Amino acid sequence: MKQSAESRTPTPVKIIIAGGFGVGKTTAVSSISEITPLRTEAAITTASDDVDRTAHVPDKTTTTVALDFGCITIDDDIKLYLFGTPGQDRFGFMWRDLVLGALGALVIVDTRRIDECYPAVDYFEKAGLPFVVAVNLFEGRLSHAVADIRWALAIGDHVPLITFDARVKVSVRDALLTVLRTTLQRVTSPAAQG
């Protein structure tokens, strides 16, 4: 018996939202989620002053200590489950569990602190998980040329490098669709078949 489009359950797809401290992961999940996002935020304390560089995000008063979770239905066939990782190295031990079962990742970059995204880029390269690098346009502008960012991150042309605004739902949607296309391309390419 064939299911109608109305009764069919969309396929769940797990996507990871990663990057350094304060790059916009929580904001991106919150901007697009069709449910009230689950957040595990804790207040930034003076104990983390020497660890968390807040100079470029002086208004940031909380930080993710476990994960952010949200979801968005793309169409009748696909529902994305979004898992935002904590940005600090000290919470890196959770990444393996968060990434388990994911089909792709969006690595968010703040070009004012590009070095903070190196661990995420390295992690997904080593794990072999398809990922897209998304430069968050803080204050609506791109501080460096895209080619210079690609060079600084030492990522090949096979890794899409896009710009987006984590505060804008349509922009986050387009970034996530790029992750889906990248994953699909990787899965269906002749190299993946062989």
Short mmCIF file of N, CA, C and O in Angstrom, two decimals, residues 32-149:
data_model
loop_
_atom_site.label_atom_id
_atom_site.label_comp_id
_atom_site.label_asym_id
_atom_site.label_seq_id
_atom_site.Cartn_x
_atom_site.Cartn_y
_atom_site.Cartn_z
N ILE A 32 16.51 29.43 12.50
CA ILE A 32 15.82 28.58 11.52
C ILE A 32 14.90 27.53 12.14
O ILE A 32 13.99 27.04 11.48
N SER A 33 15.10 27.20 13.40
CA SER A 33 14.35 26.08 13.99
C SER A 33 12.85 26.36 14.03
O SER A 33 12.41 27.43 14.43
N GLU A 34 12.08 25.33 13.62
CA GLU A 34 10.63 25.44 13.66
C GLU A 34 10.07 25.11 15.05
O GLU A 34 8.88 25.28 15.29
N ILE A 35 10.92 24.64 15.92
CA ILE A 35 10.54 24.42 17.31
C ILE A 35 11.36 25.38 18.17
O ILE A 35 12.36 25.93 17.70
N THR A 36 10.94 25.56 19.40
CA THR A 36 11.78 26.34 20.32
C THR A 36 13.05 25.54 20.53
O THR A 36 13.00 24.39 20.97
N PRO A 37 14.20 26.11 20.17
CA PRO A 37 15.44 25.34 20.26
C PRO A 37 15.78 24.97 21.71
O PRO A 37 15.51 25.73 22.63
N LEU A 38 16.37 23.80 21.84
CA LEU A 38 16.95 23.40 23.12
C LEU A 38 18.33 24.02 23.18
O LEU A 38 19.13 23.86 22.25
N ARG A 39 18.59 24.73 24.24
CA ARG A 39 19.91 25.35 24.42
C ARG A 39 20.47 24.92 25.76
O ARG A 39 19.74 24.81 26.74
N THR A 40 21.76 24.73 25.81
CA THR A 40 22.43 24.42 27.06
C THR A 40 23.41 25.55 27.34
O THR A 40 24.62 25.36 27.29
N GLU A 41 22.87 26.70 27.60
CA GLU A 41 23.67 27.90 27.83
C GLU A 41 23.99 28.05 29.31
O GLU A 41 23.15 27.77 30.17
N ALA A 42 25.18 28.50 29.58
CA ALA A 42 25.59 28.83 30.94
C ALA A 42 26.24 30.21 30.91
O ALA A 42 26.80 30.63 29.89
N ALA A 43 26.16 30.90 32.02
CA ALA A 43 26.74 32.24 32.11
C ALA A 43 28.26 32.15 31.98
O ALA A 43 28.89 31.23 32.50
N ILE A 44 28.81 33.12 31.27
CA ILE A 44 30.27 33.23 31.19
C ILE A 44 30.72 33.85 32.51
O ILE A 44 30.20 34.89 32.92
N THR A 45 31.67 33.21 33.14
CA THR A 45 32.14 33.69 34.45
C THR A 45 33.55 34.22 34.33
O THR A 45 34.24 34.01 33.32
N THR A 46 34.00 34.85 35.38
CA THR A 46 35.38 35.37 35.38
C THR A 46 36.39 34.24 35.36
O THR A 46 37.53 34.44 34.95
N ALA A 47 35.99 33.03 35.76
CA ALA A 47 36.90 31.88 35.72
C ALA A 47 37.32 31.55 34.30
O ALA A 47 38.39 30.99 34.08
N SER A 48 36.50 31.92 33.31
CA SER A 48 36.84 31.61 31.92
C SER A 48 37.46 32.80 31.18
O SER A 48 37.71 32.71 29.98
N ASP A 49 37.74 33.87 31.88
CA ASP A 49 38.30 35.06 31.24
C ASP A 49 39.58 34.79 30.46
O ASP A 49 39.80 35.33 29.39
N ASP A 50 40.44 33.94 31.01
CA ASP A 50 41.71 33.65 30.35
C ASP A 50 41.56 32.65 29.21
O ASP A 50 42.47 32.48 28.41
N VAL A 51 40.39 31.99 29.12
CA VAL A 51 40.18 30.95 28.13
C VAL A 51 39.31 31.43 26.97
O VAL A 51 39.63 31.21 25.81
N ASP A 52 38.21 32.08 27.27
CA ASP A 52 37.25 32.52 26.25
C ASP A 52 37.56 33.95 25.83
O ASP A 52 37.45 34.89 26.62
N ARG A 53 37.95 34.09 24.57
CA ARG A 53 38.29 35.41 24.05
C ARG A 53 37.01 36.13 23.64
O ARG A 53 36.41 35.81 22.63
N THR A 54 36.63 37.11 24.42
CA THR A 54 35.36 37.81 24.18
C THR A 54 35.56 39.21 23.61
O THR A 54 34.60 39.95 23.48
N ALA A 55 36.76 39.58 23.26
CA ALA A 55 37.02 40.94 22.77
C ALA A 55 36.15 41.30 21.57
O ALA A 55 35.66 42.42 21.47
N HIS A 56 35.94 40.36 20.65
CA HIS A 56 35.14 40.64 19.46
C HIS A 56 33.64 40.40 19.68
O HIS A 56 32.83 40.69 18.81
N VAL A 57 33.30 39.82 20.81
CA VAL A 57 31.89 39.59 21.16
C VAL A 57 31.65 40.06 22.60
O VAL A 57 31.26 39.28 23.47
N PRO A 58 31.87 41.35 22.86
CA PRO A 58 31.81 41.85 24.24
C PRO A 58 30.43 41.74 24.89
O PRO A 58 30.32 41.71 26.12
N ASP A 59 29.37 41.67 24.09
CA ASP A 59 28.01 41.56 24.65
C ASP A 59 27.62 40.12 24.96
O ASP A 59 26.53 39.87 25.48
N LYS A 60 28.48 39.17 24.65
CA LYS A 60 28.17 37.76 24.89
C LYS A 60 28.28 37.47 26.38
O LYS A 60 29.32 37.68 26.99
N THR A 61 27.18 37.00 26.96
CA THR A 61 27.15 36.73 28.40
C THR A 61 26.97 35.26 28.72
O THR A 61 27.10 34.86 29.87
N THR A 62 26.64 34.45 27.70
CA THR A 62 26.45 33.01 27.91
C THR A 62 27.23 32.23 26.86
O THR A 62 27.64 32.79 25.84
N THR A 63 27.40 30.95 27.14
CA THR A 63 28.08 30.07 26.20
C THR A 63 27.44 28.69 26.24
O THR A 63 26.91 28.27 27.27
N THR A 64 27.48 28.00 25.10
CA THR A 64 26.93 26.65 25.02
C THR A 64 27.88 25.68 25.71
O THR A 64 29.07 25.67 25.41
N VAL A 65 27.33 24.87 26.62
CA VAL A 65 28.18 23.94 27.36
C VAL A 65 27.94 22.48 26.99
O VAL A 65 28.68 21.61 27.42
N ALA A 66 26.91 22.21 26.20
CA ALA A 66 26.68 20.84 25.74
C ALA A 66 26.29 20.84 24.26
O ALA A 66 27.03 20.35 23.42
N LEU A 67 25.13 21.39 23.93
CA LEU A 67 24.69 21.43 22.55
C LEU A 67 23.52 22.38 22.40
O LEU A 67 22.89 22.77 23.37
N ASP A 68 23.25 22.75 21.17
CA ASP A 68 22.01 23.41 20.78
C ASP A 68 21.29 22.41 19.89
O ASP A 68 21.92 21.68 19.13
N PHE A 69 19.96 22.39 19.98
CA PHE A 69 19.20 21.47 19.15
C PHE A 69 17.98 22.19 18.59
O PHE A 69 17.27 22.89 19.30
N GLY A 70 17.76 22.00 17.30
CA GLY A 70 16.58 22.52 16.64
C GLY A 70 16.27 21.65 15.44
O GLY A 70 17.02 20.73 15.11
N CYS A 71 15.15 21.93 14.78
CA CYS A 71 14.83 21.17 13.58
C CYS A 71 14.07 22.06 12.60
O CYS A 71 13.46 23.05 12.98
N ILE A 72 14.12 21.66 11.34
CA ILE A 72 13.42 22.38 10.28
C ILE A 72 13.01 21.36 9.22
O ILE A 72 13.82 20.52 8.81
N THR A 73 11.75 21.41 8.83
CA THR A 73 11.27 20.55 7.75
C THR A 73 11.59 21.23 6.43
O THR A 73 11.15 22.36 6.19
N ILE A 74 12.36 20.57 5.59
CA ILE A 74 12.75 21.13 4.30
C ILE A 74 11.61 20.98 3.30
O ILE A 74 11.27 21.90 2.58
N ASP A 75 11.06 19.78 3.23
CA ASP A 75 9.93 19.50 2.35
C ASP A 75 9.25 18.23 2.84
O ASP A 75 9.52 17.79 3.96
N ASP A 76 8.38 17.63 2.03
CA ASP A 76 7.68 16.41 2.45
C ASP A 76 8.62 15.25 2.69
O ASP A 76 8.27 14.29 3.38
N ASP A 77 9.83 15.32 2.14
CA ASP A 77 10.76 14.19 2.20
C ASP A 77 11.87 14.32 3.24
O ASP A 77 12.44 13.31 3.64
N ILE A 78 12.22 15.54 3.63
CA ILE A 78 13.41 15.72 4.49
C ILE A 78 13.12 16.65 5.66
O ILE A 78 12.58 17.74 5.49
N LYS A 79 13.52 16.20 6.84
CA LYS A 79 13.47 17.04 8.04
C LYS A 79 14.87 17.06 8.62
O LYS A 79 15.46 16.00 8.89
N LEU A 80 15.43 18.25 8.77
CA LEU A 80 16.77 18.39 9.32
C LEU A 80 16.72 18.51 10.84
O LEU A 80 15.94 19.30 11.38
N TYR A 81 17.57 17.75 11.49
CA TYR A 81 17.76 17.86 12.93
C TYR A 81 19.14 18.49 13.12
O TYR A 81 20.16 17.93 12.70
N LEU A 82 19.14 19.66 13.73
CA LEU A 82 20.36 20.47 13.84
C LEU A 82 20.96 20.34 15.24
O LEU A 82 20.28 20.56 16.24
N PHE A 83 22.23 19.99 15.27
CA PHE A 83 22.96 19.85 16.53
C PHE A 83 24.13 20.82 16.52
O PHE A 83 25.08 20.64 15.77
N GLY A 84 24.03 21.86 17.34
CA GLY A 84 25.12 22.83 17.46
C GLY A 84 26.10 22.39 18.52
O GLY A 84 25.71 22.04 19.64
N THR A 85 27.37 22.39 18.18
CA THR A 85 28.41 21.96 19.11
C THR A 85 28.84 23.12 19.99
O THR A 85 28.72 24.29 19.59
N PRO A 86 29.39 22.83 21.16
CA PRO A 86 30.04 23.89 21.93
C PRO A 86 31.31 24.33 21.20
O PRO A 86 31.93 23.52 20.51
N GLY A 87 31.68 25.59 21.35
CA GLY A 87 32.81 26.11 20.59
C GLY A 87 34.16 26.02 21.26
O GLY A 87 35.18 26.14 20.59
N GLN A 88 34.19 25.81 22.56
CA GLN A 88 35.48 25.81 23.25
C GLN A 88 36.11 24.42 23.25
O GLN A 88 35.42 23.41 23.35
N ASP A 89 37.43 24.41 23.19
CA ASP A 89 38.17 23.14 23.17
C ASP A 89 37.85 22.27 24.38
O ASP A 89 37.80 21.05 24.27
N ARG A 90 37.61 22.87 25.53
CA ARG A 90 37.38 22.08 26.74
C ARG A 90 36.11 21.24 26.67
O ARG A 90 35.93 20.33 27.48
N PHE A 91 35.21 21.55 25.70
CA PHE A 91 34.00 20.75 25.53
C PHE A 91 34.11 19.82 24.32
O PHE A 91 33.15 19.18 23.93
N GLY A 92 35.29 19.73 23.75
CA GLY A 92 35.51 18.91 22.56
C GLY A 92 35.25 17.43 22.75
O GLY A 92 34.97 16.71 21.78
N PHE A 93 35.31 16.94 23.98
CA PHE A 93 35.10 15.51 24.23
C PHE A 93 33.68 15.09 23.83
O PHE A 93 33.42 13.90 23.62
N MET A 94 32.75 16.04 23.68
CA MET A 94 31.37 15.70 23.32
C MET A 94 31.16 15.55 21.82
O MET A 94 30.15 15.02 21.38
N TRP A 95 32.10 16.03 21.04
CA TRP A 95 31.90 16.07 19.60
C TRP A 95 31.65 14.69 19.00
O TRP A 95 30.80 14.55 18.14
N ARG A 96 32.41 13.69 19.40
CA ARG A 96 32.25 12.36 18.81
C ARG A 96 30.81 11.88 18.93
O ARG A 96 30.24 11.37 17.97
N ASP A 97 30.22 12.05 20.09
CA ASP A 97 28.84 11.62 20.29
C ASP A 97 27.86 12.48 19.50
O ASP A 97 26.89 11.97 18.95
N LEU A 98 28.11 13.78 19.44
CA LEU A 98 27.21 14.67 18.68
C LEU A 98 27.25 14.37 17.19
O LEU A 98 26.25 14.43 16.50
N VAL A 99 28.41 14.03 16.67
CA VAL A 99 28.60 13.83 15.24
C VAL A 99 28.12 12.45 14.78
O VAL A 99 27.78 12.27 13.61
N LEU A 100 28.00 11.51 15.67
CA LEU A 100 27.58 10.16 15.33
C LEU A 100 26.25 10.18 14.58
O LEU A 100 25.26 10.71 15.05
N GLY A 101 26.24 9.63 13.38
CA GLY A 101 25.03 9.57 12.56
C GLY A 101 24.75 10.80 11.72
O GLY A 101 23.76 10.83 10.98
N ALA A 102 25.61 11.79 11.79
CA ALA A 102 25.39 13.02 11.00
C ALA A 102 25.76 12.77 9.54
O ALA A 102 26.67 12.00 9.23
N LEU A 103 25.04 13.44 8.65
CA LEU A 103 25.33 13.33 7.21
C LEU A 103 26.20 14.46 6.70
O LEU A 103 26.75 14.37 5.61
N GLY A 104 26.30 15.54 7.47
CA GLY A 104 27.11 16.67 7.04
C GLY A 104 27.21 17.70 8.13
O GLY A 104 26.57 17.59 9.18
N ALA A 105 28.04 18.72 7.87
CA ALA A 105 28.25 19.76 8.88
C ALA A 105 28.39 21.13 8.22
O ALA A 105 28.82 21.25 7.08
N LEU A 106 28.00 22.13 8.99
CA LEU A 106 28.20 23.53 8.63
C LEU A 106 29.19 24.10 9.64
O LEU A 106 28.91 24.12 10.84
N VAL A 107 30.37 24.49 9.16
CA VAL A 107 31.38 25.07 10.03
C VAL A 107 31.30 26.58 9.88
O VAL A 107 31.57 27.12 8.80
N ILE A 108 30.92 27.26 10.96
CA ILE A 108 30.76 28.71 10.92
C ILE A 108 32.08 29.37 11.33
O ILE A 108 32.72 28.96 12.29
N VAL A 109 32.43 30.41 10.58
CA VAL A 109 33.70 31.11 10.77
C VAL A 109 33.44 32.58 11.03
O VAL A 109 32.61 33.21 10.37
N ASP A 110 34.16 33.12 12.00
CA ASP A 110 34.24 34.57 12.23
C ASP A 110 35.65 34.96 11.79
O ASP A 110 36.63 34.54 12.42
N THR A 111 35.77 35.74 10.73
CA THR A 111 37.10 36.04 10.18
C THR A 111 37.94 36.92 11.10
O THR A 111 39.14 37.04 10.90
N ARG A 112 37.33 37.49 12.13
CA ARG A 112 38.11 38.27 13.11
C ARG A 112 38.90 37.33 14.02
O ARG A 112 39.85 37.75 14.67
N ARG A 113 38.48 36.05 14.06
CA ARG A 113 39.12 35.04 14.91
C ARG A 113 39.16 33.73 14.15
O ARG A 113 38.69 32.70 14.61
N ILE A 114 39.74 33.77 12.97
CA ILE A 114 39.69 32.61 12.07
C ILE A 114 40.37 31.38 12.68
O ILE A 114 39.95 30.25 12.42
N ASP A 115 41.36 31.60 13.53
CA ASP A 115 42.07 30.47 14.13
C ASP A 115 41.17 29.60 15.00
O ASP A 115 41.45 28.43 15.22
N GLU A 116 40.07 30.14 15.48
CA GLU A 116 39.18 29.37 16.35
C GLU A 116 38.35 28.33 15.60
O GLU A 116 37.71 27.47 16.22
N CYS A 117 38.34 28.39 14.27
CA CYS A 117 37.58 27.38 13.52
C CYS A 117 38.47 26.25 13.02
O CYS A 117 37.97 25.25 12.53
N TYR A 118 39.78 26.37 13.18
CA TYR A 118 40.67 25.30 12.73
C TYR A 118 40.33 23.94 13.33
O TYR A 118 40.32 22.94 12.60
N PRO A 119 40.03 23.85 14.63
CA PRO A 119 39.70 22.53 15.18
C PRO A 119 38.49 21.88 14.50
O PRO A 119 38.50 20.67 14.26
N ALA A 120 37.47 22.67 14.17
CA ALA A 120 36.28 22.10 13.52
C ALA A 120 36.61 21.63 12.11
O ALA A 120 36.22 20.53 11.71
N VAL A 121 37.33 22.44 11.35
CA VAL A 121 37.72 22.06 9.99
C VAL A 121 38.55 20.78 10.04
O VAL A 121 38.28 19.82 9.30
N ASP A 122 39.54 20.74 10.92
CA ASP A 122 40.39 19.55 11.06
C ASP A 122 39.58 18.32 11.46
O ASP A 122 39.79 17.23 10.92
N TYR A 123 38.64 18.51 12.39
CA TYR A 123 37.84 17.39 12.87
C TYR A 123 37.05 16.75 11.72
O TYR A 123 37.08 15.53 11.55
N PHE A 124 36.35 17.56 10.93
CA PHE A 124 35.52 17.01 9.87
C PHE A 124 36.35 16.46 8.72
O PHE A 124 35.95 15.49 8.08
N GLU A 125 37.51 17.05 8.45
CA GLU A 125 38.39 16.48 7.44
C GLU A 125 38.85 15.08 7.86
O GLU A 125 38.81 14.15 7.07
N LYS A 126 39.28 14.95 9.11
CA LYS A 126 39.75 13.64 9.61
C LYS A 126 38.63 12.63 9.68
O LYS A 126 38.83 11.45 9.42
N ALA A 127 37.43 13.08 10.04
CA ALA A 127 36.28 12.18 10.17
C ALA A 127 35.71 11.79 8.80
O ALA A 127 34.96 10.82 8.69
N GLY A 128 36.08 12.53 7.75
CA GLY A 128 35.56 12.26 6.42
C GLY A 128 34.11 12.67 6.24
O GLY A 128 33.43 12.20 5.32
N LEU A 129 33.62 13.54 7.11
CA LEU A 129 32.24 14.01 7.03
C LEU A 129 32.17 15.21 6.09
O LEU A 129 32.93 16.16 6.26
N PRO A 130 31.28 15.18 5.10
CA PRO A 130 31.15 16.35 4.21
C PRO A 130 30.80 17.58 5.03
O PRO A 130 29.97 17.53 5.95
N PHE A 131 31.45 18.70 4.71
CA PHE A 131 31.15 19.93 5.42
C PHE A 131 31.26 21.14 4.50
O PHE A 131 31.88 21.08 3.44
N VAL A 132 30.62 22.20 4.93
CA VAL A 132 30.63 23.48 4.23
C VAL A 132 31.15 24.51 5.22
O VAL A 132 30.77 24.50 6.39
N VAL A 133 32.01 25.40 4.77
CA VAL A 133 32.48 26.50 5.61
C VAL A 133 31.63 27.71 5.28
O VAL A 133 31.50 28.10 4.12
N ALA A 134 31.04 28.29 6.33
CA ALA A 134 30.15 29.45 6.16
C ALA A 134 30.70 30.62 6.98
O ALA A 134 30.77 30.56 8.20
N VAL A 135 31.12 31.67 6.27
CA VAL A 135 31.63 32.86 6.93
C VAL A 135 30.43 33.70 7.37
O VAL A 135 29.63 34.13 6.54
N ASN A 136 30.31 33.89 8.68
CA ASN A 136 29.22 34.69 9.22
C ASN A 136 29.55 36.17 8.99
O ASN A 136 30.61 36.64 9.38
N LEU A 137 28.64 36.86 8.34
CA LEU A 137 28.86 38.26 8.00
C LEU A 137 28.48 39.16 9.18
O LEU A 137 27.39 39.73 9.22
N PHE A 138 29.39 39.26 10.13
CA PHE A 138 29.17 40.15 11.25
C PHE A 138 29.14 41.58 10.73
O PHE A 138 29.95 41.98 9.90
N GLU A 139 28.19 42.33 11.21
CA GLU A 139 27.99 43.72 10.79
C GLU A 139 27.76 43.82 9.29
O GLU A 139 28.01 44.85 8.67
N GLY A 140 27.31 42.72 8.67
CA GLY A 140 26.93 42.73 7.27
C GLY A 140 28.04 42.88 6.26
O GLY A 140 27.79 43.17 5.09
N ARG A 141 29.27 42.67 6.67
CA ARG A 141 30.35 42.85 5.70
C ARG A 141 31.37 41.72 5.77
O ARG A 141 31.54 41.09 6.82
N LEU A 142 32.03 41.51 4.65
CA LEU A 142 33.07 40.49 4.54
C LEU A 142 34.42 41.19 4.69
O LEU A 142 34.75 42.08 3.90
N SER A 143 35.18 40.81 5.70
CA SER A 143 36.44 41.50 6.02
C SER A 143 37.61 41.09 5.13
O SER A 143 38.58 41.81 5.02
N HIS A 144 37.50 39.89 4.54
CA HIS A 144 38.60 39.36 3.71
C HIS A 144 38.01 38.73 2.45
O HIS A 144 36.87 38.27 2.45
N ALA A 145 38.82 38.67 1.43
CA ALA A 145 38.38 38.01 0.19
C ALA A 145 38.18 36.52 0.45
O ALA A 145 38.91 35.92 1.25
N VAL A 146 37.19 35.93 -0.22
CA VAL A 146 36.89 34.51 -0.04
C VAL A 146 38.13 33.65 -0.35
O VAL A 146 38.42 32.69 0.36
N ALA A 147 38.87 34.00 -1.39
CA ALA A 147 40.07 33.24 -1.75
C ALA A 147 41.10 33.28 -0.62
O ALA A 147 41.77 32.28 -0.34
N ASP A 148 41.22 34.41 0.05
CA ASP A 148 42.15 34.53 1.17
C ASP A 148 41.70 33.68 2.36
O ASP A 148 42.53 33.09 3.06
N ILE A 149 40.40 33.62 2.59
CA ILE A 149 39.86 32.80 3.69
C ILE A 149 40.13 31.33 3.39
O ILE A 149 40.56 30.57 4.26
#
